[in-house]
Short mmCIF file of C-alpha atoms in Angstrom, two decimals:
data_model
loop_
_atom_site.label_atom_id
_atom_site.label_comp_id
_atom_site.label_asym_id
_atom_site.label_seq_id
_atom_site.Cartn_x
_atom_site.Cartn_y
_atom_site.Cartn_z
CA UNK A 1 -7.68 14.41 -4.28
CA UNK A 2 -7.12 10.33 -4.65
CA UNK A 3 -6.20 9.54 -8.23
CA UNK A 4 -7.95 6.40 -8.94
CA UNK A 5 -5.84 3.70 -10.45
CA UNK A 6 -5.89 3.52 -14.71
CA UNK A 7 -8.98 1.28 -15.86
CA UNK A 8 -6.44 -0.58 -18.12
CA UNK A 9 -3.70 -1.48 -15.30
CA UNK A 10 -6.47 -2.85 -13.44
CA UNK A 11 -9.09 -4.70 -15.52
CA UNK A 12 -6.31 -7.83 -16.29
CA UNK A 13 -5.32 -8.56 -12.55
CA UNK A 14 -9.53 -8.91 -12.03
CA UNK A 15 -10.32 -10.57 -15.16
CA UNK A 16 -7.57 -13.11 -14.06
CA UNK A 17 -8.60 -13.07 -10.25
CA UNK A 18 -11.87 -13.93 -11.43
CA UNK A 19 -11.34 -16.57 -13.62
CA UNK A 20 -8.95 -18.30 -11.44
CA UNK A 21 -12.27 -18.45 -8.81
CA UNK A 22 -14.92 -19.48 -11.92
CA UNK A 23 -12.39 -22.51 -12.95
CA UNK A 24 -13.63 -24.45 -15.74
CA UNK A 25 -17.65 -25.01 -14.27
CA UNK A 26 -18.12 -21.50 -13.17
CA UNK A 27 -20.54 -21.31 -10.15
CA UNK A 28 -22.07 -24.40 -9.20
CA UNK A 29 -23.93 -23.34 -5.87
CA UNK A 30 -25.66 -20.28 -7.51
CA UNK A 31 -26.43 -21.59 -10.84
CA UNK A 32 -27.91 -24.37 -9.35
CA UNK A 33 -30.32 -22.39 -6.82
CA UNK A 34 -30.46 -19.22 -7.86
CA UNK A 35 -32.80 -18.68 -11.30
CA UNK A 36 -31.29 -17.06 -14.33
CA UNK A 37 -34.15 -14.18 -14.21
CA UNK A 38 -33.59 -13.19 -10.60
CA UNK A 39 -32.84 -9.54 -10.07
CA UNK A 40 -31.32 -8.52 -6.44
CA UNK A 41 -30.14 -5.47 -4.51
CA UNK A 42 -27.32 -5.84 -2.44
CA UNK A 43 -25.43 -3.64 -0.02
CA UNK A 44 -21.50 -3.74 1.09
CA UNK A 45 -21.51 -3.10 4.76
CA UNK A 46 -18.59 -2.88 7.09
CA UNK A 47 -18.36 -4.84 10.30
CA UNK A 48 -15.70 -2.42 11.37
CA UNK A 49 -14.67 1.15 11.55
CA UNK A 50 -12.15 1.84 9.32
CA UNK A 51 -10.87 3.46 6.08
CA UNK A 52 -12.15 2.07 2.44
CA UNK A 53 -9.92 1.92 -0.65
CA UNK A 54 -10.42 0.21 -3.28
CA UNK A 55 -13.97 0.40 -4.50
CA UNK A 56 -13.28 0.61 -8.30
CA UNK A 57 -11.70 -2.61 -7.78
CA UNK A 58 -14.80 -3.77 -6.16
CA UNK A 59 -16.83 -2.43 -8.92
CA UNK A 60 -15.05 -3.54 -12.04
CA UNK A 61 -15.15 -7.44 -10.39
CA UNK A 62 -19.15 -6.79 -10.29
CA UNK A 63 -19.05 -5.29 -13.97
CA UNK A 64 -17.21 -7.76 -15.57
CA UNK A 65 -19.08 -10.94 -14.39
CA UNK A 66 -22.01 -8.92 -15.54
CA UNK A 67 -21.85 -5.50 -17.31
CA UNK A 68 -25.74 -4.96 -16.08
CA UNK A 69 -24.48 -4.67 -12.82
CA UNK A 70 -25.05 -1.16 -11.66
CA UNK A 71 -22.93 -0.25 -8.52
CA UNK A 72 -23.60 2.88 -6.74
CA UNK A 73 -20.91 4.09 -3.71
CA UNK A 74 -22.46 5.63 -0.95
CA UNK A 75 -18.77 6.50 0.87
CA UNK A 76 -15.46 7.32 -1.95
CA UNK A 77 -11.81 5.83 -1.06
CA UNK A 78 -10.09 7.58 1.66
CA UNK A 79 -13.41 8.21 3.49
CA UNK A 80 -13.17 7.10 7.19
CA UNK A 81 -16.68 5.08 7.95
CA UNK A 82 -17.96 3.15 11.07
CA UNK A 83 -18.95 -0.01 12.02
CA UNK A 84 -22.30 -0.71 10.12
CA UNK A 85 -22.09 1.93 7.23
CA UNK A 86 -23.55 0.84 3.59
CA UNK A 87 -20.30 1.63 1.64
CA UNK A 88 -21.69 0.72 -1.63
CA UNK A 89 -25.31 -0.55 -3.05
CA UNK A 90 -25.24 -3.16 -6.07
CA UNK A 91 -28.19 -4.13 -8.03
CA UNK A 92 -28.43 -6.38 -10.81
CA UNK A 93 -28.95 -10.22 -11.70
CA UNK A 94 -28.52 -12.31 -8.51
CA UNK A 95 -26.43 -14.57 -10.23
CA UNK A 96 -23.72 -12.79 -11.35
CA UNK A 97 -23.92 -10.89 -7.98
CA UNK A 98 -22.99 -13.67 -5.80
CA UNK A 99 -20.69 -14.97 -8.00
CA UNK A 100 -18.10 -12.32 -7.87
CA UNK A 101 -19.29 -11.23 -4.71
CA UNK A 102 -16.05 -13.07 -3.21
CA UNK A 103 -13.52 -11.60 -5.85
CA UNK A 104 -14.70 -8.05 -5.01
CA UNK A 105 -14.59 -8.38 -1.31
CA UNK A 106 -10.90 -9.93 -1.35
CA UNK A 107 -9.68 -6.88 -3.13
CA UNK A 108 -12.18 -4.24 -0.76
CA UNK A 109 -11.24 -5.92 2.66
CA UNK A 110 -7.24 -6.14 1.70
CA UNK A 111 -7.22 -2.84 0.39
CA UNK A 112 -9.23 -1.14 2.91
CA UNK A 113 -7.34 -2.84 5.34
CA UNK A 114 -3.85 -1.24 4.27
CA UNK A 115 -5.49 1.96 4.01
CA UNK A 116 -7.04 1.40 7.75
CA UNK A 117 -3.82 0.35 8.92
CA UNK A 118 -1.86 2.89 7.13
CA UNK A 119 -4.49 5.57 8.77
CA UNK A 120 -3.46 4.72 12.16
CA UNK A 121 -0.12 5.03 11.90
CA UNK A 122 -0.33 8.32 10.12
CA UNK A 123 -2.42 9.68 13.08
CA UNK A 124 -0.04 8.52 15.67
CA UNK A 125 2.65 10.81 14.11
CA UNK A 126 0.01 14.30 13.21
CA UNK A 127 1.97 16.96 14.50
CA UNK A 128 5.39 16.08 13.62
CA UNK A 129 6.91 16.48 9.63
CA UNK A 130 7.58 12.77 9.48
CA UNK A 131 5.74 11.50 6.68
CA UNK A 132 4.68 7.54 6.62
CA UNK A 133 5.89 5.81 3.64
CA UNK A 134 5.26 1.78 1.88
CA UNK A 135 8.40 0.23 0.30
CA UNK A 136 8.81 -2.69 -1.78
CA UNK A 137 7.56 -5.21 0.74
CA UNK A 138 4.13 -5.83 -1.02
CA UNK A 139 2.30 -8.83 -2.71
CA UNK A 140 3.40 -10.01 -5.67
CA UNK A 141 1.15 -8.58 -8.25
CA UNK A 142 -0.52 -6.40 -6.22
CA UNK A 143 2.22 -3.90 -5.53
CA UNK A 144 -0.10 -0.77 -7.55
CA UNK A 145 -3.51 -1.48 -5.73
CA UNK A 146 -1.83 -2.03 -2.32
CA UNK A 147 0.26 1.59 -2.91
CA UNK A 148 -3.01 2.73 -3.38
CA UNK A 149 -4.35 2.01 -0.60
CA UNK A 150 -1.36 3.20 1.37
CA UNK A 151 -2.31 6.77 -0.28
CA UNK A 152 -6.15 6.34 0.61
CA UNK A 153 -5.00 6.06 4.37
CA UNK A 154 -3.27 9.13 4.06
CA UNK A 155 0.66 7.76 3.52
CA UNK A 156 2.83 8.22 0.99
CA UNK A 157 5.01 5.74 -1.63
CA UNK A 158 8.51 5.17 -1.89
CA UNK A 159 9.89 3.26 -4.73
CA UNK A 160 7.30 1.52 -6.65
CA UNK A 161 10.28 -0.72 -8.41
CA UNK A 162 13.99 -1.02 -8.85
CA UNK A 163 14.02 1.27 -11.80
CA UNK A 164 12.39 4.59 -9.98
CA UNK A 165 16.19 5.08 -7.72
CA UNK A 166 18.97 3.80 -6.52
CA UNK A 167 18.75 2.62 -2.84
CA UNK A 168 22.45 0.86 -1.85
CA UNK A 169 21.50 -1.39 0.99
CA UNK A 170 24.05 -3.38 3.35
CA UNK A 171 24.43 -6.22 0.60
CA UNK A 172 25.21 -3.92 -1.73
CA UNK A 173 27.80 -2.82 0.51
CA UNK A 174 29.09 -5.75 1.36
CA UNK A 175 29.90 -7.16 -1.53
CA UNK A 176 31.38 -3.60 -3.03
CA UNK A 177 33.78 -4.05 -0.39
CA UNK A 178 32.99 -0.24 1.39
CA UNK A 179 30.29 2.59 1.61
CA UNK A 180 32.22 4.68 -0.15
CA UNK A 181 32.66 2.02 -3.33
CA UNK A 182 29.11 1.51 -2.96
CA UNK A 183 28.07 4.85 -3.86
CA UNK A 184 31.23 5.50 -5.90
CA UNK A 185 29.83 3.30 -8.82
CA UNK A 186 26.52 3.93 -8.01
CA UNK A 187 27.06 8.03 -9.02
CA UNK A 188 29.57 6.59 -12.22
CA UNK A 189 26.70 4.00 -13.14
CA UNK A 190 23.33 6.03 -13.31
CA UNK A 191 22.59 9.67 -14.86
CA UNK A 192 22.46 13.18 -12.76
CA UNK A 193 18.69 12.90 -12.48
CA UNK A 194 18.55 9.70 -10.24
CA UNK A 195 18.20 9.90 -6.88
CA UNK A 196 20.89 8.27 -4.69
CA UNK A 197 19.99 7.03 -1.02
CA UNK A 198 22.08 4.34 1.15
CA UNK A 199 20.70 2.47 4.36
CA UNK A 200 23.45 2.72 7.24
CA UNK A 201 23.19 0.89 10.51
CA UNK A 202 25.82 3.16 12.51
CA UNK A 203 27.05 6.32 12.88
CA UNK A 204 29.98 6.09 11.58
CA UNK A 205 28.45 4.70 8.25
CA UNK A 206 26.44 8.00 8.25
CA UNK A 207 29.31 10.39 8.59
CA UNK A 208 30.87 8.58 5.23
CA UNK A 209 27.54 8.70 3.40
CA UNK A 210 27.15 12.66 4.33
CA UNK A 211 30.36 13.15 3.27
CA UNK A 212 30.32 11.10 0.07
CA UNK A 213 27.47 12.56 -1.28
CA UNK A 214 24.03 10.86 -1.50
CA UNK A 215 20.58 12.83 -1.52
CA UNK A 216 19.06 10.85 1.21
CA UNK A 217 20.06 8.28 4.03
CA UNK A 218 18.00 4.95 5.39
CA UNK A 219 18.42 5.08 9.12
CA UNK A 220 17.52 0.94 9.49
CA UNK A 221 16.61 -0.06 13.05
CA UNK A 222 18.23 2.20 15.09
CA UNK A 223 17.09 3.62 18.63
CA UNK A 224 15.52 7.08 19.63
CA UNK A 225 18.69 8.53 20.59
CA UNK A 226 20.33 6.98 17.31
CA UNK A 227 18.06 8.42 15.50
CA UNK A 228 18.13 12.00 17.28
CA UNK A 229 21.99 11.81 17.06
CA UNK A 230 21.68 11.01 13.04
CA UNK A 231 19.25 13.88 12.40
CA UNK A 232 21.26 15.92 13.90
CA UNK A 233 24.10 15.16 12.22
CA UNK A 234 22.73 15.55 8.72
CA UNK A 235 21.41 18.88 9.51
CA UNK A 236 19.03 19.39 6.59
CA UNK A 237 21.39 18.75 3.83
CA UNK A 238 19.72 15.52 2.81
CA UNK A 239 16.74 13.76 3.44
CA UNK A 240 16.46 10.97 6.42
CA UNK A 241 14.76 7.95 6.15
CA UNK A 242 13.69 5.94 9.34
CA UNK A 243 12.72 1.91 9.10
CA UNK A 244 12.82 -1.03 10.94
CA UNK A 245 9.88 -2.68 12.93
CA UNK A 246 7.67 0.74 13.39
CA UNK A 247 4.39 0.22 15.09
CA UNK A 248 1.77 3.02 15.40
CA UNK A 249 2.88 2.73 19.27
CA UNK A 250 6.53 2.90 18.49
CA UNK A 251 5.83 6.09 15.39
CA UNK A 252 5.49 8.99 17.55
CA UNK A 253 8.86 8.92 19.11
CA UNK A 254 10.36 8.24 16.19
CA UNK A 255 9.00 11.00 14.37
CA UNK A 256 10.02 13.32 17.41
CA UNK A 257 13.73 12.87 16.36
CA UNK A 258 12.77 14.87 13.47
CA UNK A 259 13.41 12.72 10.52
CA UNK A 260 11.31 13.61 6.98
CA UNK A 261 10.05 9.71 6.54
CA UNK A 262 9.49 6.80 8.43
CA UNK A 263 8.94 3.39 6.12
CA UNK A 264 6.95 0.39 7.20
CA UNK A 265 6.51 -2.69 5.09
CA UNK A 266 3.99 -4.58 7.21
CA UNK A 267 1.31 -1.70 6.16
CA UNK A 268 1.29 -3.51 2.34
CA UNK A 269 2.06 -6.97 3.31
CA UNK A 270 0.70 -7.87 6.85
CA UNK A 271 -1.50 -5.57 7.25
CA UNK A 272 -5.52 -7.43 8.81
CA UNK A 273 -8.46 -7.35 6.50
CA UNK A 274 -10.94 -4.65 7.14
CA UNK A 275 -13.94 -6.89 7.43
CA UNK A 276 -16.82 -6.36 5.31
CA UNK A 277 -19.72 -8.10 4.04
CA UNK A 278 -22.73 -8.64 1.30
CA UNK A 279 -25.47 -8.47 2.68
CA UNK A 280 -29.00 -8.45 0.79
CA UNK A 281 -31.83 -6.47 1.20
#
């Protein structure tokens, strides 16, 4: 089951998103056309198949230009819909409708989007143990919605932030002078109940990681047989991390090498809109 997002993280980042779109004269096309009296039902409809996520989002931009807004969902996050499905009815005054209408289809169509992409990817690699995983690539401010999302489409999160574990990556490395430094004052400079993982680009790194000590290894950008070779290697004693410039084309034989997670960081930060629309009845 898809735990929604807290009300309370949420409500500031659309209050704000909103506001920044009312400016200081609030909607001039619809308060000048539109009467203050005029009731409307509207329906979100999507253009394209895909997978929704965030419809609270959607709602709460509806509900806070106007808290007479009722919003009804026909279709719940994570549900996979086709081109032309009524994902949501909305009925209330027309004019504070329209006006967040925009607000609440930026977050649906970039969050549905992730999910969409995310779902794709996930079905490219059913059948193998590999599990598809966000990272820290995501928009600024958005990181919790777009995670979200990533979980709608059936994925799962890595780190959310730098506090959650220690990941040593090859800067870290280089300026510590070795690997073995690296995670040397990593294991002196956090407690016994952080995780430790380090990125390696070789084989060679891996054997020193392994023998080291870390609990899990970032295999960045190597090949198939790299990758095969690597899992191999580690055997099960920790867990192995696959990244680098993963496509749902390219996923499948990746996740055939056997490794427990494959990251991607275009699913939160490049990933296209799904479109949809508001359309009224």
């Amino acid at each position: 089951m898809l735990t929604p997002l807290p009300h309370i993280m949420v409500e500031p980042l659309v209050r704000s998103t909103l506001l920044e779109d009312l400016g200081l004269g609030g909607d001039l096309t619809t308060n000048a056309i539109v009467p203050a009296d005029t009731e409307a039902t509207m329906s979100l409809v999507a253009r394209q198949e895909g997978v929704i996520a965030g419809l609270d989002v959607a709602a709460l931009a509806f509900k806070l230009m106007d808290p007479r807004i009722a919003f009804e969902p026909v279709h719940h996050d994570g549900s996979r819909i086709a081109s032309g499905a009524t994902i949501a009815i909305v009925r209330g005054p027309a004019r504070a409708l329209l006006t967040a209408e925009r607000v609440a289809l930026n977050f649906l169509c970039h969050l549905s989007g992730v999910a969409s992409a995310t779902a794709a990817v996930v079905a490219a690699v059913r059948g193998y143990k590999a599990q598809i995983v966000c990272i820290r690539k995501t928009t600024p401010g958005l990181r919790a919605l777009e995670k979200y999302a990533v979980r709608a489409g059936g994925g799962s999160n890595h780190r959310f932030g730098l506090d959650d574990a220690v990941l040593i990556k090859d800067n870290h490395i280089a300026i510590a002078g070795d690997i073995r430094t690296a995670i040397a004052r990593a294991k002196a400079g956090t407690g016994h109940m952080v995780k430790i993982e380090v990125e390696v680009d070789t084989l060679d790194q891996l054997e020193i990681a392994l023998a080291t000590g870390v609990d899990a290894v970032l295999l960045d950008n190597m090949s198939v047989e790299q990758l095969s070779r690597a899992v191999a290697m580690v055997d099960g004693r920790v867990i192995t991390e696959a990244s680098g410039r993963v496509t749902a084309a390219t996923a499948p034989a990746i996740a055939a090498t056997g490794v427990d997670l494959i990251s991607i960081g275009w699913l939160t930060h490049s990933a296209p809109i799904l479109d949809i629309g508001l359309d009224s009845e």
